[in-house]
DNA sequence: TCGTAGCTTTACCAAATGGTAAAAATTCGC
DNA sequence: GCGAATTTTTACCATTTGGTAAAGCTACGA
């Protein structure tokens, strides 16, 4: 019953945990979980390896911490889908937000992609409890829009998959995109226009 | 000048190299390059570790062999895009072929995705020499179709990205898809219908 | 300024891992 | 059947890697 003696983290703790997590995000997103080493993270963070293990219980704890922090950011745009808004505009906004995230948070996108690619061994339960309910809820919203004739008769689940896939592609497959586009031009504007046109054409209800 | 004495591989060599590559595809696609161990591959293949190193020069050689074998299969559907065919039908066929590949060759898709995700460290050059020319060629074909008014005014490069992203999603993010769809139902038919509808709506030229 | 709690470093370690040497077993052409 | 070539096993090894023990240092409140 008595409250556990939770120490408030000191300034040093806040700073170093932040440094470690940022370095770990770099290393994990670049090399994957197994490919990342504590030594790499230590060097990147400018903190000795034993000192890192003073702040985190181990390699896996760092990874899980990153994933947990990431999930809320990740679900945010989907949660923002407003049932009261205009269907096409809401979904196009969602596409845009996801595309912006792929540009602004590519490390996070790749971290997540790597975890899913390997069967979500360390995040599986969170998908069930965190993602699935939100996914189901928003699919229902989209279905409502379809039933009301305010949206073309789309398959809500696979529509969301396609939105995720097309937007995250620019982060997760960024190295391939870079090779194929070659030009110094930033692909973001072109990608944005393309995806807006594609989903608008698909989503607009028949007159 | 004299031809190098290339031995034709014996029956045993054919069989064991095949067993090793198949096992390696399992292990690499599941755990990534660094996450895979020779011991795992050896056990999966039913061949001792030193024996594996009798057939391949090392872990990386196995990985590179897999990637090289994969690339030709991977480019095949894109190469089949026929400039003389009906634009919309050709592209929808391409979508369908890629989706079938995601279903039939998920290990290959994940192997490729993992490699790209980590910056294509072992396949980068092949992207330039193998993929890029074909990509440019087919983009030009699509642009021709657009210019002729036989296709909506799409951005060829990003259209191809979207086709890749949406189809490979079902293999690369399969574990997430499985959690979210939950039902025992095979997602392939629904995915196929969804993607066909989406790309048809987007690609059909304005009347 | 002094003691204590918090932080950092030094010096390790055990297990895992990619790889090798060489003997032993097997296969194959003749 | 037999000798040579190929294939497989046994017994290792060096490095890497996640992690630990304990001593030393630092910051901070009294």
Tab-separated table of C-alpha atoms (C1' of nucleotides) in Angstrom:
chain	number	residue	atom	x	y	z
A	1	UNK	CA	0.000	0.000	0.000
A	2	UNK	CA	2.718	2.464	0.919
A	3	UNK	CA	4.051	4.164	-2.180
A	4	UNK	CA	7.283	2.714	-3.504
A	5	UNK	CA	10.124	5.125	-2.891
A	6	UNK	CA	10.355	6.432	-6.441
A	7	UNK	CA	13.290	8.749	-6.708
A	8	UNK	CA	12.805	11.652	-9.011
A	9	UNK	CA	15.557	11.441	-11.631
A	10	UNK	CA	18.378	13.900	-11.147
A	11	UNK	CA	19.471	16.359	-13.786
A	12	UNK	CA	22.435	14.139	-14.627
A	13	UNK	CA	20.138	11.158	-15.010
A	14	UNK	CA	17.824	13.035	-17.346
A	15	UNK	CA	20.690	14.186	-19.492
A	16	UNK	CA	22.497	10.881	-19.709
A	17	UNK	CA	19.415	8.781	-20.281
A	18	UNK	CA	18.579	11.150	-23.102
A	19	UNK	CA	22.045	10.916	-24.588
A	20	UNK	CA	21.960	7.143	-24.403
A	21	UNK	CA	18.519	6.817	-25.973
A	22	UNK	CA	19.409	9.169	-28.792
A	23	UNK	CA	22.618	7.307	-29.525
A	24	UNK	CA	20.801	3.983	-29.284
A	25	UNK	CA	18.187	5.189	-31.759
A	26	UNK	CA	20.964	5.984	-34.204
A	27	UNK	CA	22.637	2.632	-33.808
A	28	UNK	CA	19.580	0.395	-33.558
A	29	UNK	CA	17.881	2.010	-36.544
A	30	UNK	CA	21.014	1.659	-38.637
A	31	UNK	CA	22.084	-1.868	-37.753
A	32	UNK	CA	19.027	-3.530	-36.224
A	33	UNK	CA	18.793	-4.977	-32.744
A	34	UNK	CA	21.339	-7.732	-33.072
A	35	UNK	CA	23.593	-5.666	-35.303
A	36	UNK	CA	23.881	-2.918	-32.731
A	37	UNK	CA	26.485	-3.225	-29.992
A	38	UNK	CA	26.670	-1.562	-26.625
A	39	UNK	CA	30.137	-0.350	-27.538
A	40	UNK	CA	28.762	1.492	-30.565
A	41	UNK	CA	26.026	3.059	-28.486
A	42	UNK	CA	28.550	3.980	-25.810
A	43	UNK	CA	30.863	5.661	-28.284
A	44	UNK	CA	28.022	7.495	-30.006
A	45	UNK	CA	26.694	8.719	-26.674
A	46	UNK	CA	30.097	9.638	-25.308
A	47	UNK	CA	29.458	7.511	-22.246
A	48	UNK	CA	31.384	4.428	-21.196
A	49	UNK	CA	29.733	1.062	-21.576
A	50	UNK	CA	29.553	0.229	-17.873
A	51	UNK	CA	28.110	3.641	-17.275
A	52	UNK	CA	25.392	2.926	-19.802
A	53	UNK	CA	24.572	-0.213	-17.879
A	54	UNK	CA	24.255	1.929	-14.799
A	55	UNK	CA	21.341	3.730	-16.439
A	56	UNK	CA	19.707	0.795	-18.208
A	57	UNK	CA	19.312	-2.821	-17.183
A	58	UNK	CA	20.788	-4.052	-20.434
A	59	UNK	CA	20.729	-3.849	-24.191
A	60	UNK	CA	17.185	-5.115	-24.476
A	61	UNK	CA	15.921	-2.626	-21.897
A	62	UNK	CA	17.242	0.229	-24.022
A	63	UNK	CA	15.547	-1.159	-27.097
A	64	UNK	CA	12.238	-1.689	-25.342
A	65	UNK	CA	12.375	1.814	-23.884
A	66	UNK	CA	12.842	3.261	-27.357
A	67	UNK	CA	9.996	1.223	-28.777
A	68	UNK	CA	7.632	2.217	-25.998
A	69	UNK	CA	8.461	5.898	-26.372
A	70	UNK	CA	8.009	5.566	-30.108
A	71	UNK	CA	4.612	3.942	-30.130
A	72	UNK	CA	2.713	6.898	-28.794
A	73	UNK	CA	4.292	9.221	-31.333
A	74	UNK	CA	3.551	6.684	-33.997
A	75	UNK	CA	-0.126	6.333	-33.242
A	76	UNK	CA	-0.697	10.044	-32.821
A	77	UNK	CA	-1.626	10.888	-36.425
A	78	UNK	CA	-4.067	7.991	-36.637
A	79	UNK	CA	-5.639	8.988	-33.349
A	80	UNK	CA	-6.116	12.465	-34.796
A	81	UNK	CA	-8.423	11.158	-37.530
A	82	UNK	CA	-11.606	13.041	-36.766
A	83	UNK	CA	-14.937	11.245	-37.337
A	84	UNK	CA	-16.622	14.641	-37.502
A	85	UNK	CA	-14.381	16.007	-40.221
A	86	UNK	CA	-14.653	15.767	-43.973
A	87	UNK	CA	-13.739	12.175	-44.880
A	88	UNK	CA	-11.490	12.832	-47.865
A	89	UNK	CA	-9.794	15.793	-46.215
A	90	UNK	CA	-9.235	13.873	-42.994
A	91	UNK	CA	-7.624	10.957	-44.789
A	92	UNK	CA	-5.489	13.163	-47.011
A	93	UNK	CA	-4.336	15.021	-43.919
A	94	UNK	CA	-3.461	11.714	-42.365
A	95	UNK	CA	-1.380	10.779	-45.401
A	96	UNK	CA	0.400	14.096	-45.201
A	97	UNK	CA	1.148	13.754	-41.496
A	98	UNK	CA	2.530	10.259	-41.983
A	99	UNK	CA	4.676	11.419	-44.872
A	100	UNK	CA	6.018	14.288	-42.788
A	101	UNK	CA	6.871	11.830	-40.059
A	102	UNK	CA	8.787	9.658	-42.497
A	103	UNK	CA	10.841	12.710	-43.403
A	104	UNK	CA	11.301	14.099	-39.906
A	105	UNK	CA	11.681	10.867	-37.955
A	106	UNK	CA	13.339	8.376	-40.305
A	107	UNK	CA	15.282	6.704	-37.496
A	108	UNK	CA	12.099	5.993	-35.606
A	109	UNK	CA	10.445	4.661	-38.739
A	110	UNK	CA	13.329	2.314	-39.437
A	111	UNK	CA	13.484	1.156	-35.833
A	112	UNK	CA	9.837	0.229	-35.997
A	113	UNK	CA	10.188	-1.372	-39.414
A	114	UNK	CA	13.093	-3.504	-38.273
A	115	UNK	CA	11.154	-4.711	-35.283
A	116	UNK	CA	8.114	-5.662	-37.358
A	117	UNK	CA	10.266	-7.207	-40.065
A	118	UNK	CA	11.648	-9.653	-37.535
A	119	UNK	CA	8.228	-10.657	-36.305
A	120	UNK	CA	7.837	-8.001	-33.591
A	121	UNK	CA	9.571	-10.143	-30.954
A	122	UNK	CA	9.835	-7.307	-28.455
A	123	UNK	CA	6.765	-5.266	-29.334
A	124	UNK	CA	4.175	-7.874	-30.252
A	125	UNK	CA	2.021	-7.455	-27.140
A	126	UNK	CA	1.981	-3.689	-27.567
A	127	UNK	CA	0.574	-4.142	-31.051
A	128	UNK	CA	-2.368	-6.067	-29.638
A	129	UNK	CA	-3.078	-3.726	-26.759
A	130	UNK	CA	-2.048	-0.383	-28.213
A	131	UNK	CA	-2.358	-0.475	-31.972
A	132	UNK	CA	-5.152	-2.960	-32.591
A	133	UNK	CA	-7.914	-1.130	-30.684
A	134	UNK	CA	-7.099	2.166	-32.344
A	135	UNK	CA	-6.890	0.470	-35.731
A	136	UNK	CA	-10.270	-1.182	-35.282
A	137	UNK	CA	-11.823	2.055	-34.094
A	138	UNK	CA	-10.614	4.029	-37.080
A	139	UNK	CA	-11.581	1.301	-39.503
A	140	UNK	CA	-15.081	1.564	-38.126
A	141	UNK	CA	-15.037	5.314	-38.660
A	142	UNK	CA	-13.974	4.878	-42.265
A	143	UNK	CA	-16.650	2.242	-42.791
A	144	UNK	CA	-19.216	4.705	-41.497
A	145	UNK	CA	-18.067	7.243	-44.054
A	146	UNK	CA	-18.310	4.664	-46.798
A	147	UNK	CA	-21.776	3.587	-45.724
A	148	UNK	CA	-22.885	7.217	-45.751
A	149	UNK	CA	-21.665	7.584	-49.318
A	150	UNK	CA	-19.158	10.234	-48.336
A	151	UNK	CA	-16.250	8.095	-49.506
A	152	UNK	CA	-15.711	5.657	-52.348
A	153	UNK	CA	-16.407	2.049	-51.274
A	154	UNK	CA	-12.936	1.322	-49.945
A	155	UNK	CA	-11.723	-1.506	-47.737
A	156	UNK	CA	-10.806	0.395	-44.534
A	157	UNK	CA	-8.193	-2.051	-43.282
A	158	UNK	CA	-6.294	-2.293	-46.517
A	159	UNK	CA	-6.634	1.430	-47.132
A	160	UNK	CA	-4.777	2.076	-43.896
A	161	UNK	CA	-2.165	-0.491	-44.831
A	162	UNK	CA	-1.625	1.296	-48.123
A	163	UNK	CA	-1.263	4.640	-46.392
A	164	UNK	CA	1.289	3.244	-43.987
A	165	UNK	CA	3.176	1.459	-46.721
A	166	UNK	CA	3.420	4.325	-49.172
A	167	UNK	CA	4.444	6.924	-46.613
A	168	UNK	CA	6.884	4.893	-44.558
A	169	UNK	CA	8.487	3.665	-47.747
A	170	UNK	CA	10.353	6.968	-48.038
A	171	UNK	CA	12.031	6.407	-44.677
A	172	UNK	CA	12.411	2.633	-44.592
A	173	UNK	CA	13.566	2.267	-48.182
A	174	UNK	CA	15.255	5.654	-48.231
A	175	UNK	CA	18.562	4.315	-49.433
A	176	UNK	CA	16.890	2.719	-52.454
A	177	UNK	CA	14.867	5.832	-53.187
A	178	UNK	CA	18.055	7.879	-53.034
A	179	UNK	CA	19.768	5.645	-55.570
A	180	UNK	CA	16.837	5.680	-57.978
A	181	UNK	CA	16.040	9.378	-57.869
A	182	UNK	CA	19.706	10.318	-57.883
A	183	UNK	CA	19.072	14.024	-58.508
A	184	UNK	CA	19.826	16.249	-55.572
A	185	UNK	CA	16.184	17.217	-55.562
A	186	UNK	CA	14.305	16.555	-52.339
A	187	UNK	CA	11.732	13.871	-53.068
A	188	UNK	CA	9.369	15.078	-50.388
A	189	UNK	CA	7.390	17.543	-52.460
A	190	UNK	CA	7.001	15.162	-55.385
A	191	UNK	CA	6.039	12.348	-53.046
A	192	UNK	CA	3.510	14.549	-51.328
A	193	UNK	CA	1.876	15.573	-54.584
A	194	UNK	CA	1.850	12.029	-55.869
A	195	UNK	CA	0.278	10.534	-52.762
A	196	UNK	CA	-2.292	13.313	-52.492
A	197	UNK	CA	-3.337	12.768	-56.107
A	198	UNK	CA	-3.440	9.018	-55.746
A	199	UNK	CA	-5.495	8.852	-52.596
A	200	UNK	CA	-7.780	11.660	-53.694
A	201	UNK	CA	-8.584	9.825	-56.902
A	202	UNK	CA	-9.228	6.654	-54.977
A	203	UNK	CA	-11.204	8.109	-52.089
A	204	UNK	CA	-13.469	10.657	-53.761
A	205	UNK	CA	-17.029	9.314	-53.747
A	206	UNK	CA	-18.692	8.792	-57.102
A	207	UNK	CA	-20.955	11.711	-58.011
B	1	UNK	CA	44.700	-16.911	-71.379
B	2	UNK	CA	44.030	-20.595	-70.879
B	3	UNK	CA	40.562	-21.098	-69.487
B	4	UNK	CA	40.438	-21.447	-65.731
B	5	UNK	CA	39.766	-25.054	-64.797
B	6	UNK	CA	36.167	-24.567	-63.739
B	7	UNK	CA	34.928	-27.779	-62.252
B	8	UNK	CA	31.343	-28.568	-62.851
B	9	UNK	CA	29.690	-28.925	-59.446
B	10	UNK	CA	29.013	-32.470	-58.347
B	11	UNK	CA	25.604	-33.731	-57.372
B	12	UNK	CA	26.526	-33.463	-53.706
B	13	UNK	CA	27.648	-29.901	-54.203
B	14	UNK	CA	24.412	-28.937	-55.898
B	15	UNK	CA	22.344	-30.504	-53.162
B	16	UNK	CA	24.292	-29.093	-50.241
B	17	UNK	CA	24.654	-25.616	-51.643
B	18	UNK	CA	20.900	-25.658	-52.147
B	19	UNK	CA	20.239	-26.838	-48.626
B	20	UNK	CA	22.542	-24.201	-47.202
B	21	UNK	CA	21.057	-21.356	-49.223
B	22	UNK	CA	17.516	-22.360	-48.316
B	23	UNK	CA	18.385	-22.545	-44.636
B	24	UNK	CA	20.257	-19.264	-44.844
B	25	UNK	CA	17.258	-17.606	-46.454
B	26	UNK	CA	15.147	-18.734	-43.517
B	27	UNK	CA	17.592	-17.474	-40.947
B	28	UNK	CA	18.700	-14.248	-42.618
B	29	UNK	CA	15.154	-13.194	-43.439
B	30	UNK	CA	14.039	-13.858	-39.887
B	31	UNK	CA	16.893	-12.305	-37.930
B	32	UNK	CA	18.724	-10.026	-40.370
B	33	UNK	CA	22.346	-10.334	-41.392
B	34	UNK	CA	23.958	-9.675	-38.052
B	35	UNK	CA	21.239	-11.499	-36.148
B	36	UNK	CA	21.790	-14.683	-38.096
B	37	UNK	CA	24.484	-17.087	-36.959
B	38	UNK	CA	26.304	-19.789	-38.851
B	39	UNK	CA	25.265	-22.240	-36.153
B	40	UNK	CA	21.602	-21.491	-36.810
B	41	UNK	CA	22.056	-21.908	-40.534
B	42	UNK	CA	24.000	-25.115	-39.961
B	43	UNK	CA	21.304	-26.593	-37.763
B	44	UNK	CA	18.521	-25.549	-40.121
B	45	UNK	CA	20.363	-27.063	-43.079
B	46	UNK	CA	21.345	-30.217	-41.229
B	47	UNK	CA	24.979	-29.621	-42.128
B	48	UNK	CA	27.832	-28.991	-39.724
B	49	UNK	CA	29.250	-25.486	-39.514
B	50	UNK	CA	32.716	-26.326	-40.840
B	51	UNK	CA	31.064	-28.180	-43.664
B	52	UNK	CA	29.093	-25.068	-44.561
B	53	UNK	CA	32.362	-23.179	-44.717
B	54	UNK	CA	33.605	-25.808	-47.129
B	55	UNK	CA	30.880	-24.749	-49.564
B	56	UNK	CA	30.920	-21.001	-48.963
B	57	UNK	CA	33.781	-18.636	-48.212
B	58	UNK	CA	32.029	-17.244	-45.185
B	59	UNK	CA	28.854	-15.804	-43.770
B	60	UNK	CA	28.923	-12.762	-46.002
B	61	UNK	CA	29.447	-14.882	-49.130
B	62	UNK	CA	26.244	-16.773	-48.361
B	63	UNK	CA	24.348	-13.539	-47.906
B	64	UNK	CA	25.681	-12.024	-51.097
B	65	UNK	CA	24.873	-15.186	-53.040
B	66	UNK	CA	21.292	-15.048	-51.823
B	67	UNK	CA	20.968	-11.384	-52.710
B	68	UNK	CA	22.376	-11.900	-56.193
B	69	UNK	CA	20.066	-14.820	-56.880
B	70	UNK	CA	17.166	-12.789	-55.582
B	71	UNK	CA	17.679	-9.694	-57.667
B	72	UNK	CA	16.861	-11.277	-60.975
B	73	UNK	CA	13.664	-12.770	-59.624
B	74	UNK	CA	12.853	-9.444	-58.081
B	75	UNK	CA	13.244	-7.421	-61.260
B	76	UNK	CA	11.395	-9.913	-63.413
B	77	UNK	CA	7.882	-8.504	-63.062
B	78	UNK	CA	9.065	-4.965	-63.753
B	79	UNK	CA	10.989	-6.145	-66.799
B	80	UNK	CA	7.773	-7.745	-68.048
B	81	UNK	CA	6.020	-4.377	-68.261
B	82	UNK	CA	5.199	-4.215	-71.941
B	83	UNK	CA	5.367	-0.810	-73.694
B	84	UNK	CA	3.110	-2.206	-76.405
B	85	UNK	CA	0.389	-3.335	-74.023
B	86	UNK	CA	-2.563	-1.447	-72.609
B	87	UNK	CA	-1.165	0.961	-70.020
B	88	UNK	CA	-3.701	0.451	-67.235
B	89	UNK	CA	-3.841	-3.302	-67.769
B	90	UNK	CA	-0.063	-3.587	-67.816
B	91	UNK	CA	0.323	-1.679	-64.568
B	92	UNK	CA	-2.489	-3.555	-62.832
B	93	UNK	CA	-0.892	-6.805	-63.925
B	94	UNK	CA	2.360	-5.596	-62.469
B	95	UNK	CA	0.657	-4.845	-59.154
B	96	UNK	CA	-0.855	-8.299	-59.161
B	97	UNK	CA	2.444	-10.013	-59.907
B	98	UNK	CA	4.205	-8.119	-57.146
B	99	UNK	CA	1.435	-8.976	-54.696
B	100	UNK	CA	1.670	-12.627	-55.641
B	101	UNK	CA	5.389	-12.497	-55.039
B	102	UNK	CA	4.870	-11.030	-51.586
B	103	UNK	CA	2.635	-13.992	-50.812
B	104	UNK	CA	4.748	-16.675	-52.429
B	105	UNK	CA	8.219	-15.389	-51.568
B	106	UNK	CA	7.927	-13.595	-48.240
B	107	UNK	CA	11.371	-14.669	-47.108
B	108	UNK	CA	12.950	-13.136	-50.176
B	109	UNK	CA	10.975	-9.944	-49.695
B	110	UNK	CA	12.087	-9.634	-46.092
B	111	UNK	CA	15.690	-10.399	-46.951
B	112	UNK	CA	15.657	-7.591	-49.468
B	113	UNK	CA	13.830	-5.234	-47.127
B	114	UNK	CA	16.323	-5.856	-44.353
B	115	UNK	CA	19.200	-5.121	-46.653
B	116	UNK	CA	17.685	-1.865	-47.879
B	117	UNK	CA	16.631	-0.869	-44.385
B	118	UNK	CA	20.249	-0.944	-43.287
B	119	UNK	CA	21.422	1.190	-46.164
B	120	UNK	CA	22.053	-1.587	-48.682
B	121	UNK	CA	25.635	-2.155	-47.475
B	122	UNK	CA	26.074	-5.348	-49.445
B	123	UNK	CA	23.831	-4.697	-52.426
B	124	UNK	CA	24.265	-0.988	-53.090
B	125	UNK	CA	26.315	-1.369	-56.285
B	126	UNK	CA	23.798	-3.837	-57.696
B	127	UNK	CA	21.059	-1.284	-57.234
B	128	UNK	CA	22.960	1.166	-59.408
B	129	UNK	CA	23.881	-1.285	-62.131
B	130	UNK	CA	20.919	-3.642	-62.081
B	131	UNK	CA	17.877	-1.845	-60.773
B	132	UNK	CA	18.466	1.757	-61.759
B	133	UNK	CA	18.658	1.252	-65.550
B	134	UNK	CA	15.524	-0.864	-65.575
B	135	UNK	CA	13.745	1.610	-63.323
B	136	UNK	CA	14.660	4.526	-65.580
B	137	UNK	CA	13.598	2.613	-68.663
B	138	UNK	CA	10.180	1.745	-67.273
B	139	UNK	CA	9.647	5.244	-65.930
B	140	UNK	CA	10.205	6.481	-69.463
B	141	UNK	CA	7.645	4.014	-70.767
B	142	UNK	CA	5.085	5.208	-68.246
B	143	UNK	CA	5.844	8.814	-69.112
B	144	UNK	CA	5.198	7.985	-72.749
B	145	UNK	CA	1.814	6.593	-71.833
B	146	UNK	CA	1.004	9.709	-69.831
B	147	UNK	CA	2.085	11.990	-72.650
B	148	UNK	CA	-0.115	10.046	-75.037
B	149	UNK	CA	-3.090	10.575	-72.741
B	150	UNK	CA	-3.497	6.844	-72.216
B	151	UNK	CA	-2.895	7.202	-68.476
B	152	UNK	CA	-3.752	9.811	-65.872
B	153	UNK	CA	-0.921	12.320	-65.355
B	154	UNK	CA	0.989	10.316	-62.788
B	155	UNK	CA	4.534	10.725	-61.533
B	156	UNK	CA	6.163	7.546	-62.880
B	157	UNK	CA	8.879	7.268	-60.249
B	158	UNK	CA	6.614	7.698	-57.283
B	159	UNK	CA	3.958	5.501	-58.851
B	160	UNK	CA	6.433	2.650	-58.936
B	161	UNK	CA	7.454	3.377	-55.351
B	162	UNK	CA	3.818	3.164	-54.315
B	163	UNK	CA	3.363	-0.137	-56.111
B	164	UNK	CA	6.419	-1.583	-54.439
B	165	UNK	CA	5.440	-0.247	-51.044
B	166	UNK	CA	1.837	-1.420	-51.034
B	167	UNK	CA	2.555	-4.913	-52.300
B	168	UNK	CA	5.691	-5.697	-50.324
B	169	UNK	CA	3.972	-4.416	-47.203
B	170	UNK	CA	2.086	-7.701	-46.927
B	171	UNK	CA	5.341	-9.634	-46.702
B	172	UNK	CA	7.601	-7.208	-44.879
B	173	UNK	CA	5.028	-6.120	-42.306
B	174	UNK	CA	3.260	-9.468	-42.318
B	175	UNK	CA	3.432	-9.909	-38.582
B	176	UNK	CA	1.702	-6.585	-38.052
B	177	UNK	CA	-0.916	-7.342	-40.697
B	178	UNK	CA	-1.571	-10.672	-39.011
B	179	UNK	CA	-2.170	-9.010	-35.645
B	180	UNK	CA	-4.489	-6.378	-37.062
B	181	UNK	CA	-6.600	-8.599	-39.289
B	182	UNK	CA	-6.722	-11.338	-36.691
B	183	UNK	CA	-9.391	-13.362	-38.489
B	184	UNK	CA	-8.199	-16.599	-39.992
B	185	UNK	CA	-9.167	-15.201	-43.364
B	186	UNK	CA	-6.405	-15.007	-45.946
B	187	UNK	CA	-5.764	-11.341	-46.622
B	188	UNK	CA	-4.569	-11.954	-50.144
B	189	UNK	CA	-7.891	-11.719	-51.934
B	190	UNK	CA	-8.970	-8.603	-50.074
B	191	UNK	CA	-5.568	-7.026	-50.642
B	192	UNK	CA	-5.724	-7.865	-54.314
B	193	UNK	CA	-9.150	-6.309	-54.742
B	194	UNK	CA	-8.188	-3.242	-52.776
B	195	UNK	CA	-4.986	-2.582	-54.701
B	196	UNK	CA	-6.641	-3.199	-58.056
B	197	UNK	CA	-9.396	-0.737	-57.207
B	198	UNK	CA	-6.986	1.858	-55.875
B	199	UNK	CA	-4.574	1.829	-58.767
B	200	UNK	CA	-7.330	1.594	-61.357
B	201	UNK	CA	-8.996	4.682	-59.929
B	202	UNK	CA	-5.702	6.500	-59.933
B	203	UNK	CA	-4.416	5.408	-63.328
B	204	UNK	CA	-7.482	5.575	-65.514
B	205	UNK	CA	-7.134	8.548	-67.881
B	206	UNK	CA	-9.770	11.249	-67.666
B	207	UNK	CA	-12.419	10.815	-70.337
C	1	DT	C1'	33.806	21.122	5.224
C	2	DC	C1'	32.465	16.816	5.720
C	3	DG	C1'	29.808	12.640	4.929
C	4	DT	C1'	26.872	10.336	2.024
C	5	DA	C1'	24.508	9.240	-2.003
C	6	DG	C1'	25.044	9.254	-6.675
C	7	DC	C1'	27.956	8.716	-10.626
C	8	DT	C1'	32.051	6.937	-13.353
C	9	DT	C1'	35.968	4.236	-14.359
C	10	DT	C1'	39.099	0.280	-14.317
C	11	DA	C1'	39.745	-4.272	-14.801
C	12	DC	C1'	37.712	-8.056	-15.686
C	13	DC	C1'	34.790	-12.413	-17.323
C	14	DA	C1'	31.943	-16.085	-19.628
C	15	DA	C1'	29.537	-17.079	-23.604
C	16	DA	C1'	28.846	-16.681	-28.366
C	17	DT	C1'	30.574	-16.491	-32.851
C	18	DG	C1'	33.060	-16.595	-37.322
C	19	DG	C1'	36.505	-19.186	-38.798
C	20	DT	C1'	40.624	-22.834	-39.373
C	21	DA	C1'	43.684	-27.108	-39.473
C	22	DA	C1'	43.969	-31.494	-40.210
C	23	DA	C1'	42.501	-36.063	-39.659
C	24	DA	C1'	38.877	-39.258	-40.995
C	25	DA	C1'	35.383	-40.881	-43.925
C	26	DT	C1'	33.197	-41.211	-48.236
C	27	DT	C1'	32.572	-41.092	-53.191
C	28	DC	C1'	33.929	-41.697	-57.810
C	29	DG	C1'	36.461	-42.767	-62.042
C	30	DC	C1'	38.929	-46.481	-63.667
D	1	DG	C1'	38.460	-53.230	-55.976
D	2	DC	C1'	41.508	-49.403	-55.564
D	3	DG	C1'	43.700	-45.028	-55.484
D	4	DA	C1'	42.714	-40.214	-55.775
D	5	DA	C1'	39.701	-36.614	-55.075
D	6	DT	C1'	36.062	-34.946	-52.599
D	7	DT	C1'	33.403	-34.421	-48.521
D	8	DT	C1'	32.750	-34.440	-43.448
D	9	DT	C1'	34.052	-34.397	-38.766
D	10	DT	C1'	36.784	-33.346	-34.640
D	11	DA	C1'	39.135	-30.302	-32.069
D	12	DC	C1'	40.396	-26.009	-31.796
D	13	DC	C1'	41.183	-20.626	-31.769
D	14	DA	C1'	40.851	-15.414	-31.625
D	15	DT	C1'	37.685	-11.890	-31.357
D	16	DT	C1'	33.619	-9.791	-30.097
D	17	DT	C1'	30.154	-8.825	-26.987
D	18	DG	C1'	26.889	-8.288	-23.138
D	19	DG	C1'	27.595	-7.873	-18.631
D	20	DT	C1'	29.773	-7.421	-13.596
D	21	DA	C1'	32.572	-6.209	-9.299
D	22	DA	C1'	34.547	-3.018	-6.955
D	23	DA	C1'	37.288	0.868	-6.380
D	24	DG	C1'	37.425	5.833	-7.129
D	25	DC	C1'	35.482	10.182	-8.053
D	26	DT	C1'	31.926	13.990	-7.736
D	27	DA	C1'	28.096	16.659	-6.317
D	28	DC	C1'	25.321	18.180	-2.799
D	29	DG	C1'	22.883	18.917	1.502
D	30	DA	C1'	23.730	19.687	6.419
